[in-house]
CSV table of C-alpha atoms in Angstrom, one decimal:
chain,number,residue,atom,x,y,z
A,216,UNK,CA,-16.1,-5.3,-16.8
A,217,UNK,CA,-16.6,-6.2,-13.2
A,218,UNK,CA,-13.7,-6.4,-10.5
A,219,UNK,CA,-13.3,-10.1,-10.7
A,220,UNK,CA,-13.0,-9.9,-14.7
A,221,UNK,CA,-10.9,-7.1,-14.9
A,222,UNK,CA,-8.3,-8.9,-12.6
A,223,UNK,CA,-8.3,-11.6,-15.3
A,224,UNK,CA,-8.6,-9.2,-18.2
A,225,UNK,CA,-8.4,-5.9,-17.7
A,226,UNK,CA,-6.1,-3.9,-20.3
A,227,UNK,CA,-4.6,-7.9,-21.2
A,228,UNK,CA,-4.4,-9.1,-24.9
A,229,UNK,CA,-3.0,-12.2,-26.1
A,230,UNK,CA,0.3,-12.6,-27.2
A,231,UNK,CA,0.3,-11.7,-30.8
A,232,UNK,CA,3.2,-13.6,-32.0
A,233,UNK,CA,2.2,-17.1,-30.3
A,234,UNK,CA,-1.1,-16.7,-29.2
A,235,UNK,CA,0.5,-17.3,-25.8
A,236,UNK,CA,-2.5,-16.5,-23.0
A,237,UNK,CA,-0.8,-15.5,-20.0
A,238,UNK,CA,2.5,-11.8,-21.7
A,239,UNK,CA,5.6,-14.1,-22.3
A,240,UNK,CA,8.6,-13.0,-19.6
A,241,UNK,CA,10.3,-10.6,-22.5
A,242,UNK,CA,14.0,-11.0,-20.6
A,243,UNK,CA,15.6,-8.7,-22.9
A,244,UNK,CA,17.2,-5.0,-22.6
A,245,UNK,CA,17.0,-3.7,-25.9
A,246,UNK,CA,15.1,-4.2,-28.9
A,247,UNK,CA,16.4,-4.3,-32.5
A,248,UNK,CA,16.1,-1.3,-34.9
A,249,UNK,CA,15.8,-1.3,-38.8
A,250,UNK,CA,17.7,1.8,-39.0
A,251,UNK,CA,18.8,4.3,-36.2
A,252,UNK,CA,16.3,5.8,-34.0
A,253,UNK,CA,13.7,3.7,-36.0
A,254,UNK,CA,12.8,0.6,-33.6
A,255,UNK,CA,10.5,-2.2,-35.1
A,256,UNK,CA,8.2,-1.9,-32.8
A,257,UNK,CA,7.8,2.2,-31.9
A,258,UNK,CA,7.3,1.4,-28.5
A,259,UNK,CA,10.2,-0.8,-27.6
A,260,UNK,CA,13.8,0.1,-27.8
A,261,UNK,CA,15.2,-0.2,-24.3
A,262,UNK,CA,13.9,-1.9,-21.3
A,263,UNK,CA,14.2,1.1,-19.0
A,264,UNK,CA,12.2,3.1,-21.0
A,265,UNK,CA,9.5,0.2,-21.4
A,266,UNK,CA,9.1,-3.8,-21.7
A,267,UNK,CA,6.4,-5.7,-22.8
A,268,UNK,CA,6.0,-7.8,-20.1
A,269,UNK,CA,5.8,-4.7,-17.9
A,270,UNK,CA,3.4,-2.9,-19.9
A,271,UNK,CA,1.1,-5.7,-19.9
A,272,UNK,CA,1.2,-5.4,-15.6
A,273,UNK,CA,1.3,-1.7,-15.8
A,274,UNK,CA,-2.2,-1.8,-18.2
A,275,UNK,CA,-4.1,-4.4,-15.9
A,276,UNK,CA,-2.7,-2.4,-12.8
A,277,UNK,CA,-4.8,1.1,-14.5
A,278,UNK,CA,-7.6,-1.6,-15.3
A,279,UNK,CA,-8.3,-2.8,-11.8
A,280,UNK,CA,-8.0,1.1,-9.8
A,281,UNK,CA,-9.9,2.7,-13.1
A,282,UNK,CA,-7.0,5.1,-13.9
A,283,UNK,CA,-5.9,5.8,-17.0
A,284,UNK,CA,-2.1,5.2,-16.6
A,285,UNK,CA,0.2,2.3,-14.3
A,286,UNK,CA,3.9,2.5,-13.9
A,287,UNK,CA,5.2,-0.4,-12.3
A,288,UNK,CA,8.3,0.2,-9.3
A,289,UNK,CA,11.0,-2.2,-8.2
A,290,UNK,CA,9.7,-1.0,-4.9
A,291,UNK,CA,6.9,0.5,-3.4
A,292,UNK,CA,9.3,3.0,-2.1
A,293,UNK,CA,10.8,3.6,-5.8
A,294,UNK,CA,7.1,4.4,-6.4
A,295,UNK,CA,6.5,7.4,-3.9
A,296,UNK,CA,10.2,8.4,-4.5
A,297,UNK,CA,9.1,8.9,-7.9
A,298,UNK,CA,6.2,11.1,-7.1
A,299,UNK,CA,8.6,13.2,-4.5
A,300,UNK,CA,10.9,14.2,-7.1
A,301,UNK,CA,8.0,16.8,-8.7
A,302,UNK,CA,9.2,18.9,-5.7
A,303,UNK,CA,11.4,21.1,-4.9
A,304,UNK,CA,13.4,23.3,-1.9
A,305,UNK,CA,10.6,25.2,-0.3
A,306,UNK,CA,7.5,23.1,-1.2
A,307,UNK,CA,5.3,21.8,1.2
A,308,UNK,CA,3.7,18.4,1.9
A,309,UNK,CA,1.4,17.5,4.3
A,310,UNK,CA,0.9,13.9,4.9
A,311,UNK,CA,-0.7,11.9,7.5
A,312,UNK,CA,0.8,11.2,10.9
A,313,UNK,CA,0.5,7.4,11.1
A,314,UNK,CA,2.6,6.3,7.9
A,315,UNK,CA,4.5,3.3,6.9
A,316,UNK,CA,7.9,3.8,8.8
A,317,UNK,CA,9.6,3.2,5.4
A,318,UNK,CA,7.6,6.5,3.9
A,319,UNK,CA,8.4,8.2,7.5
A,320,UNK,CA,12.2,7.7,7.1
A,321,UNK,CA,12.4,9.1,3.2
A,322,UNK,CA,10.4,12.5,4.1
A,323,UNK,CA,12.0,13.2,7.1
A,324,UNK,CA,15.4,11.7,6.8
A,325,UNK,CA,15.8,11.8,2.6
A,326,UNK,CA,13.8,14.9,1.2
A,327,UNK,CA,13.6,17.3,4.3
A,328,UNK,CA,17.4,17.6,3.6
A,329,UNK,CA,16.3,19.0,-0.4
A,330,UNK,CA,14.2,21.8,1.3
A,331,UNK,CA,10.8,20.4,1.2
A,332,UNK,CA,9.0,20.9,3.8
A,333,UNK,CA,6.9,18.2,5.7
A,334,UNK,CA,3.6,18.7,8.0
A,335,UNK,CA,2.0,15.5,9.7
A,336,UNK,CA,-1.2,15.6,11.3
A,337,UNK,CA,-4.5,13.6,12.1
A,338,UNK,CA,-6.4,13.6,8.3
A,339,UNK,CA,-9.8,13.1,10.4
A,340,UNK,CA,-8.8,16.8,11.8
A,341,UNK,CA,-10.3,18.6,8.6
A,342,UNK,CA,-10.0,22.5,10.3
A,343,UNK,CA,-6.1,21.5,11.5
A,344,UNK,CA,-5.4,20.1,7.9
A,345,UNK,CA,-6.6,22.7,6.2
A,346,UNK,CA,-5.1,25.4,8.6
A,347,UNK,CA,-1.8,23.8,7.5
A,348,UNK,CA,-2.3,24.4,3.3
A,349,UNK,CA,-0.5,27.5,1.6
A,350,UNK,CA,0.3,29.3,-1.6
A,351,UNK,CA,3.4,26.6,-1.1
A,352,UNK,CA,1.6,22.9,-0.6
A,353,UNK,CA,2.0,21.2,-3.5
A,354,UNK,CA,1.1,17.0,-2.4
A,355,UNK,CA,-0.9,16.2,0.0
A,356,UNK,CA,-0.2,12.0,0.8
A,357,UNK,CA,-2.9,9.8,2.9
A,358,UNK,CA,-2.7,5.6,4.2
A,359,UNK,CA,-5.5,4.9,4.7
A,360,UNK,CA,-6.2,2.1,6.6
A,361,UNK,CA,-2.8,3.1,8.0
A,362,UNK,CA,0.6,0.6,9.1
A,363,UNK,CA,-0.1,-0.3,11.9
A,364,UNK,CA,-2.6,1.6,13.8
A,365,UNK,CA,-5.6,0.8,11.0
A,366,UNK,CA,-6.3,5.0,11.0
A,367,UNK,CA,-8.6,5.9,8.1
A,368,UNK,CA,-9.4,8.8,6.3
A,369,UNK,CA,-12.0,10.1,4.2
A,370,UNK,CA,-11.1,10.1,1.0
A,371,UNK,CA,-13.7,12.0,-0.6
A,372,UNK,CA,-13.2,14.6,2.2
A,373,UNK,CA,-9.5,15.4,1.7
A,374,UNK,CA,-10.4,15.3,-1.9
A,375,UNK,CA,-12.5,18.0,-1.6
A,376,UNK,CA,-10.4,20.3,0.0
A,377,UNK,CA,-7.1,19.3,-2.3
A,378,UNK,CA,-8.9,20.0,-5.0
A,379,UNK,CA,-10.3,23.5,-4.2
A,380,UNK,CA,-6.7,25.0,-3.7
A,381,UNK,CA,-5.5,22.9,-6.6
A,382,UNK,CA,-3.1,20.7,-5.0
A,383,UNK,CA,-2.3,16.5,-5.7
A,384,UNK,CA,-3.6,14.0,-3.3
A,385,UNK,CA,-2.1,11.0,-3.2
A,386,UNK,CA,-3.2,7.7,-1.6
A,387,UNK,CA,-1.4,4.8,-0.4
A,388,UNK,CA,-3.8,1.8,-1.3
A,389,UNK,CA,-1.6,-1.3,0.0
A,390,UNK,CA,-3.3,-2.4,3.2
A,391,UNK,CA,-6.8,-1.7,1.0
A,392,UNK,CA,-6.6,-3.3,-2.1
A,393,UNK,CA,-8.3,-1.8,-5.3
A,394,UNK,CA,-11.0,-4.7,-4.5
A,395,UNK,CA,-12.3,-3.1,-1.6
A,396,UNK,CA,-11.0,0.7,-2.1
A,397,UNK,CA,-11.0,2.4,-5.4
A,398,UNK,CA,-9.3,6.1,-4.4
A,399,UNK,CA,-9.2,7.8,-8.1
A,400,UNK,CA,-13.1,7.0,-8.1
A,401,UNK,CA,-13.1,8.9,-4.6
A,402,UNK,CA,-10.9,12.0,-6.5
A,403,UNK,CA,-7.7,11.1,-5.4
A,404,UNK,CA,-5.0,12.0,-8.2
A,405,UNK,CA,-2.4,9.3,-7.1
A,406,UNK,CA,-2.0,5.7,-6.3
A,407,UNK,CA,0.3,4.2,-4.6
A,408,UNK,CA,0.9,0.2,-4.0
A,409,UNK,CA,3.5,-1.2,-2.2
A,410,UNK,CA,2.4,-4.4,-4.7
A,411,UNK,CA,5.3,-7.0,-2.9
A,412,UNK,CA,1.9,-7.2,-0.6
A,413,UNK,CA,-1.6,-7.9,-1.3
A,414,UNK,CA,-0.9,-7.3,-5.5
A,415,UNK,CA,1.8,-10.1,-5.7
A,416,UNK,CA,0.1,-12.1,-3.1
A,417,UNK,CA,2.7,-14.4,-2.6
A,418,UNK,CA,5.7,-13.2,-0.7
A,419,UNK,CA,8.2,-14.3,-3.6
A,420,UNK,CA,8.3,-10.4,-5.3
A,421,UNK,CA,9.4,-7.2,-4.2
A,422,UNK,CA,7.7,-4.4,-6.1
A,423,UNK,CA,5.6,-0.8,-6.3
A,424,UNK,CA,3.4,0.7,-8.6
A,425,UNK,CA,1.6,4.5,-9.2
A,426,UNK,CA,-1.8,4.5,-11.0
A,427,UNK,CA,-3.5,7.9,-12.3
A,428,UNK,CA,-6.2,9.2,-13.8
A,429,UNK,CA,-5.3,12.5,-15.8
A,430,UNK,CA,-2.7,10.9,-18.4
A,431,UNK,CA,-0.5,14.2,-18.5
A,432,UNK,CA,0.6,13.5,-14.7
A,433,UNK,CA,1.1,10.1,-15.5
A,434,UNK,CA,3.4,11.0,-18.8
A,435,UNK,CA,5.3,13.5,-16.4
A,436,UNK,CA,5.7,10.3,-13.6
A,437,UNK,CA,6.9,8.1,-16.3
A,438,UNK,CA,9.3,10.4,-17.7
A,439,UNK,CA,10.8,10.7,-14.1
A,440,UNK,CA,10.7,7.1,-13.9
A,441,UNK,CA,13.0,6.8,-16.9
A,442,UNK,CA,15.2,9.3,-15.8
A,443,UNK,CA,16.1,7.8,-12.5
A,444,UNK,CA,15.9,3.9,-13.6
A,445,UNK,CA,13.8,2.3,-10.5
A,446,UNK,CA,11.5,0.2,-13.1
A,447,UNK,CA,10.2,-3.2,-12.3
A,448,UNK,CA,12.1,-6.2,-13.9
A,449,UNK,CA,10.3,-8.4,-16.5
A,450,UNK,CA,10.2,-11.8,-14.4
A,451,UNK,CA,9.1,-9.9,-11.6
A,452,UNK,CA,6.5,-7.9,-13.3
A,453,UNK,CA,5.2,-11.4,-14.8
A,454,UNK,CA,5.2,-12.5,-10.9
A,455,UNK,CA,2.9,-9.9,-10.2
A,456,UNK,CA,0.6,-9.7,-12.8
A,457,UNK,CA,0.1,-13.2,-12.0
A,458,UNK,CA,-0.9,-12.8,-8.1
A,459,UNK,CA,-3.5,-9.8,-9.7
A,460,UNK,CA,-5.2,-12.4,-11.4
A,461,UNK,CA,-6.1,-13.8,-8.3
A,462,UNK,CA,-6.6,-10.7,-5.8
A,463,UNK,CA,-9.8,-10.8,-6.0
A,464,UNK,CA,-10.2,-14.6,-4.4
A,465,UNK,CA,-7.3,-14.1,-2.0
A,466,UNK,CA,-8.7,-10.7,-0.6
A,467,UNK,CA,-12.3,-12.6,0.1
A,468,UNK,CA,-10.9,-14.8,2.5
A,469,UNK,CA,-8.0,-12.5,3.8
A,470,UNK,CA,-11.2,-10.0,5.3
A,471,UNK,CA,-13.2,-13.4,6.0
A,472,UNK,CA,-10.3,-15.2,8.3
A,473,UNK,CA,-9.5,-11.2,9.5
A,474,UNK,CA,-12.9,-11.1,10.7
A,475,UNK,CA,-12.5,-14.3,12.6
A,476,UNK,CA,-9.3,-13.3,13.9
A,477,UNK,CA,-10.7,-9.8,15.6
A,478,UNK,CA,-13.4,-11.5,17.2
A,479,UNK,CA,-11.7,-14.2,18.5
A,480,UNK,CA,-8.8,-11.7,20.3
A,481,UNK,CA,-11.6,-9.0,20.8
A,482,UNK,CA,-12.8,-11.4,23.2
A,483,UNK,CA,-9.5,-12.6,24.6
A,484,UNK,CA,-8.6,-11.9,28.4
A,485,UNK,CA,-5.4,-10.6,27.7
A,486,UNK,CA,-6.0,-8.2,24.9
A,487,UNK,CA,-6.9,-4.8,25.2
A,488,UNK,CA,-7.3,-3.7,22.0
A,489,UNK,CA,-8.0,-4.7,18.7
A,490,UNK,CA,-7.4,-1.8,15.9
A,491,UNK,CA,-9.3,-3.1,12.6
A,492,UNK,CA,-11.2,-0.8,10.8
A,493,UNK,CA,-14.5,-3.6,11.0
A,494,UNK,CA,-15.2,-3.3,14.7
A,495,UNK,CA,-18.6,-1.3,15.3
A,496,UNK,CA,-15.6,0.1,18.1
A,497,UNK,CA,-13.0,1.4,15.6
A,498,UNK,CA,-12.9,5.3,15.8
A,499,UNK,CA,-13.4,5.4,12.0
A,500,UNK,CA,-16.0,2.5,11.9
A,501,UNK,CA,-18.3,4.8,9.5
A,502,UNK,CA,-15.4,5.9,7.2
A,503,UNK,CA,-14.6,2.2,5.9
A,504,UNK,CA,-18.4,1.2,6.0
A,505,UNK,CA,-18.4,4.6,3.3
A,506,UNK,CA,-15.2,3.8,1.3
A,507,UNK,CA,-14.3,0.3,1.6
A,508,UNK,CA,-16.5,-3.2,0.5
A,509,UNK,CA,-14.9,-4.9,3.4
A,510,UNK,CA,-12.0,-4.6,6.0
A,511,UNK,CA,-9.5,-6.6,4.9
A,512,UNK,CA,-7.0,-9.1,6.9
A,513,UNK,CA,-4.3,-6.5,8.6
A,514,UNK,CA,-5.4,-6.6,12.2
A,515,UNK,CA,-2.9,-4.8,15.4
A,516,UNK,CA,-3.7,-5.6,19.0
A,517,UNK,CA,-2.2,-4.6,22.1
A,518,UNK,CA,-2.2,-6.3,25.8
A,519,UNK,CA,-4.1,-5.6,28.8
A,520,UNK,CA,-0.3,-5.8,30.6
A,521,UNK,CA,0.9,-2.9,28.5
A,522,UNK,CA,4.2,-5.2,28.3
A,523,UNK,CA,6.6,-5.1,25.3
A,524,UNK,CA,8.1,-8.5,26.9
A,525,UNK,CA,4.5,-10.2,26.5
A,526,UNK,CA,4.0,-9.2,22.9
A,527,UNK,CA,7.7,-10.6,22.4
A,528,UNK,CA,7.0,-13.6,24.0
A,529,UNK,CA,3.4,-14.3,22.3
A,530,UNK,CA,5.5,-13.3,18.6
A,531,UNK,CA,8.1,-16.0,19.9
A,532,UNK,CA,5.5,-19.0,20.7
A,533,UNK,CA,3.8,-18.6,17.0
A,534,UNK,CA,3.8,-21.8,15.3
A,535,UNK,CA,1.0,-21.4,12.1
A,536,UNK,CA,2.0,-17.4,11.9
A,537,UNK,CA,5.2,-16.7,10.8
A,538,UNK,CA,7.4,-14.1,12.7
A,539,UNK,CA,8.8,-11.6,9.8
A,540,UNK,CA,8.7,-8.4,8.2
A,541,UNK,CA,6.0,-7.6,5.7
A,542,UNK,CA,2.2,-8.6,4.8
A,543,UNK,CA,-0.3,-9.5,2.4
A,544,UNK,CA,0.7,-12.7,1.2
A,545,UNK,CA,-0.9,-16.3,1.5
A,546,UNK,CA,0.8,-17.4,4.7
A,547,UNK,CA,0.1,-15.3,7.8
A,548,UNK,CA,2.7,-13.1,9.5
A,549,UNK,CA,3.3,-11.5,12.5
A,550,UNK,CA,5.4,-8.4,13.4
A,551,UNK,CA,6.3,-6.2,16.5
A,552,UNK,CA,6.5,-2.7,14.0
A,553,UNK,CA,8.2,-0.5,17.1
A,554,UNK,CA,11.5,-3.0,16.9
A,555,UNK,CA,11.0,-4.3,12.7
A,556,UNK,CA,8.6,-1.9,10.5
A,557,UNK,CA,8.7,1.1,12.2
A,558,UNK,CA,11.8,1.5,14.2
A,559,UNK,CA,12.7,3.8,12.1
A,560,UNK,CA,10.4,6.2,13.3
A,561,UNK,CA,11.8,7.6,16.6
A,562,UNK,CA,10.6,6.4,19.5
A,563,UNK,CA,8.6,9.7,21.3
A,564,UNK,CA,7.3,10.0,17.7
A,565,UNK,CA,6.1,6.5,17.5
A,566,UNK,CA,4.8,7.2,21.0
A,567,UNK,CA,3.2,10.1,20.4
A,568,UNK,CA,0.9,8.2,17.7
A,569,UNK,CA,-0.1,4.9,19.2
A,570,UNK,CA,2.9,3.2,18.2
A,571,UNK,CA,3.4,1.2,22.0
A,572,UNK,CA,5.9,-1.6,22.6
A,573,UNK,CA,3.1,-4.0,23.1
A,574,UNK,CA,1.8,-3.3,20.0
A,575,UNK,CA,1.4,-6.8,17.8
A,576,UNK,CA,0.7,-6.3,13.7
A,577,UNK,CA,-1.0,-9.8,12.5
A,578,UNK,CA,-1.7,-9.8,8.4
A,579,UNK,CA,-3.8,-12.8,8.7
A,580,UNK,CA,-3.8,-15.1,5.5
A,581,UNK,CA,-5.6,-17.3,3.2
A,582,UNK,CA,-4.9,-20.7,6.0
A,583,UNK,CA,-8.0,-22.4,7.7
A,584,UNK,CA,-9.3,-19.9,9.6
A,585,UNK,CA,-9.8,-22.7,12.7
A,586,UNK,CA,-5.9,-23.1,12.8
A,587,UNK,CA,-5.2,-19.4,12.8
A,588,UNK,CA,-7.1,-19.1,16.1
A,589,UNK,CA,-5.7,-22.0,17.3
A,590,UNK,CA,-2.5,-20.9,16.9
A,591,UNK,CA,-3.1,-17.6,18.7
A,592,UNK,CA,-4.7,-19.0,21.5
A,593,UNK,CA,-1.8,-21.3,22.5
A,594,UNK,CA,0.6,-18.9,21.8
A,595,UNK,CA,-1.6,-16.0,24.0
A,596,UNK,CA,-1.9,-19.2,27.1
C-alpha cells in the first residue's frame, strides 16, 4: 500500500462481531475466561497486558513507519521511559544536544541518578560522536528535526556507525511525521512519537507510541510495558487512531502554510532568524532534502533586538495563534520554549545550544494560510 492507504488501512480489519468499520472503543479491563488461565480470546485477558481497541492503533501505527511491532503510551514520555529501562548503572547513552526539554529533564534529572551515564553532543559532529562510543554505549537517541532549534541529523549516517559497534539507535519522529520521514527504513532500530502531536492531530489526546522493526526488541519493549503499566487507554487510543486516518491530509497543508509562514517572517524587518529545515539557509538544508519529502509546519524565529521582552510581547498580541504549550494539532500555537517547553533545561545549557530568550516556536496549522500571516504581521507591528 501507499502512505495515504496505509493511514486508512494499514494493519485495520473490520470489526468481526458487527461488521463495525471504524475498532469499537472496547471500555473494558478484563475479559471473560471459560476456565482459568484459558481466555476466550487467547489474546485478551486484561487490559494492561492488551485491548482491542489499542491493538488495532498499535498495528496501523507499525503499518504507517513499516516496522514490524507498535506499542501505544499514555505519553510520549511513558514511551522513551519504556525504552530507558533496558539500562542499567554504568551504561552509556549518547543522545543529541538539542532535545525536547521533557526528554532533557528524565536523563539528566530521572536516570543519571540509576547510574547511566549520559553524553550529548552535535549528531552532525560524526568524529566527536563516534569518539564518545565504548565497550559500555548501549542507545544511542536522535530528534531530528529537533524542539525547537529544527537541528537535523542524518539518519542513515548515525545508523551506520550504531550498527558497526552493535548498539540501538533510536529516533524521535514527532516534529517529522512518518509521512515525510520513515527512520526504520533509514536503519534506525526505534521509534519514538510523542503522538498527542501530529498523530492525534487534534489537541484533545495525550499519548506516545514506540515502533520497531526486529519483533524480539519489540516483545522485550512490550513486556516492560506490562510490567510498569504506562499503556494507552481504549477511548484515547480510538482518538488517535482516528487523527492517523487523516495525517496524511493534515501534514500537506501543515508543510504548505509552514512554507508560507517562513517566507513571509524570513522577509520581516524585525526577524533575524528563521530556523526551518526548508530554507536553502538552514545549516542542514541537504539532510532533510535527503531524508524528508517535505519540511513540515514547526517553524522558530528569533528577533533582530535580541529581546526576550519583544518575543513576549509579539506571543501576547496573537489573536489567530494560540499562546500554549504543545504542537501539531489543527489550530496554530505559539510558544516561548526557554519560559514553557524547555525551562527545564537550565538556562547556560539552553544557552549554550541556541536556546535564547527571544527565541519564538510557531507550529503553524491547518487555518487559511492568508490569516496566519496576517495575524503575525499585526502582532510583529
Amino acid at each position: 500500500m501507499k502512505f495515504n492507504t496505509k493511514v486508512i488501512h494499514g494493519g485495520q480489519h473490520h470489526d468481526p462481531s458487527t461488521g463495525a468499520v471504524m475498532p469499537p472503543v472496547y471500555q473494558t479491563s478484563t475479559f471473560v475466561q471459560t476456565s482459568p488461565g484459558q481466555p476466550i480470546n487467547p489474546d485478551y485477558e486484561y487490559s494492561r497486558a492488551a485491548n482491542p481497541t489499542r491493538t488495532a492503533l498499535e498495528n496501523a501505527l507499525a503499518s504507517i513507519e513499516n516496522g514490524t511491532r507498535g506499542l501505544a503510551f499514555s505519553s510520549g514520555l511513558a514511551a522513551t521511559d519504556c525504552v530507558l529501562r533496558s539500562f542499567k548503572a554504568g551504561d552509556e547513552i549518547i543522545a543529541m544536544d538539542d532535545l525536547y526539554g521533557g526528554t532533557y529533564r528524565m536523563f539528566t534529572r530521572i536516570y543519571k541518578d540509576s547510574g547511566i551515564k549520559f553524553h550529548f553532543v552535535d549528531m552532525n559532529n560524526l568524529e566527536k560522536f563516534k569518539s564518545l562510543i565504548n565497550e559500555n554505549t548501549k542507545l544511542v537517541w536522535v530528534e531530528t528535526p529537533t524542539n525547537p532549534l529544527m537541528k537535523l541529523a542524518d539518519i542513515q549516517e548515525v545508523a551506520k556507525i550504531t550498527k558497526e559497534n552493535k548498539i540501538l539507535f533510536a529516533v524521535d519522529n514527532t516534529f517529522a511525521t512518518p509521512y515525510l520521514q520513515k527512520p526504520l527504513d533509514l536503519g534506525a532500530d526505534i521509534v519514538m512519537h510523542s503522538a498527542t502531536k501530529y498523530l492525534g492531530g487534534h489537541s484533545d489526546v495525550i499519548a506516545g507510541a514506540l515502533i520497531v522493526k526486529d519483533e524480539a526488541l519489540g516483545e522485550q519493549l512490550h513486556f516492560q510495558q506490562f510490567a510498569t503499566g504506562a499503556t494507552l487507554g481504549p477511548m484515547d487510543s480510538f482518538l488517535v487512531l482516528r487523527g492517523i486516518k487523516t495525517l496524511h491530509l493534515r501534514v500537506e497543508r501543515h508543510c504548505e502554510n509552514g512554507g508560507k509562514v517562513v517566507e513571509f517572517l524570513n522577509n520581516h524587518p524585525k526577524v533575524k532568524t528563521v530556523y526551518y529545515p526548508g530554507l536553502p539557509s538552514h545549516p542542514y538544508h541537504e539532510i532533510a532534502k535527503k531524508q524528508m519529502s517535505g519540511y513540515g509546519g514547526m517553524v522558530s524565529f528569533t528577533f533582530v533586538s535580541g529581546k526576550k521582552e519583544d518575543a513576549i510581547d509579539f506571543l501576547e498580541k496573537l489573536k489567530v495563534f494560540t499562546l500554549a504549550e504543545s504542537l501539531g494539532g489543527v489550530e496554530s500555537l505559539a510558544n516561548h520554549p526557554a519560559l514553557m517547553t524547555h525551562a527545564s533545561i537550565p538556562e547556560d545549557k539552553r544557552k549554550e545550544i541556541g536556546i535564547t530568550d527571544d527565541l519564538v516556536r510557531l507550529s503553524v496549522g491547518i487555518e487559511d494560510a492568508t490569516d496566519l500571516i496576517e495575524d503575525l504581521k499585526q502582532a510583529l507591528a
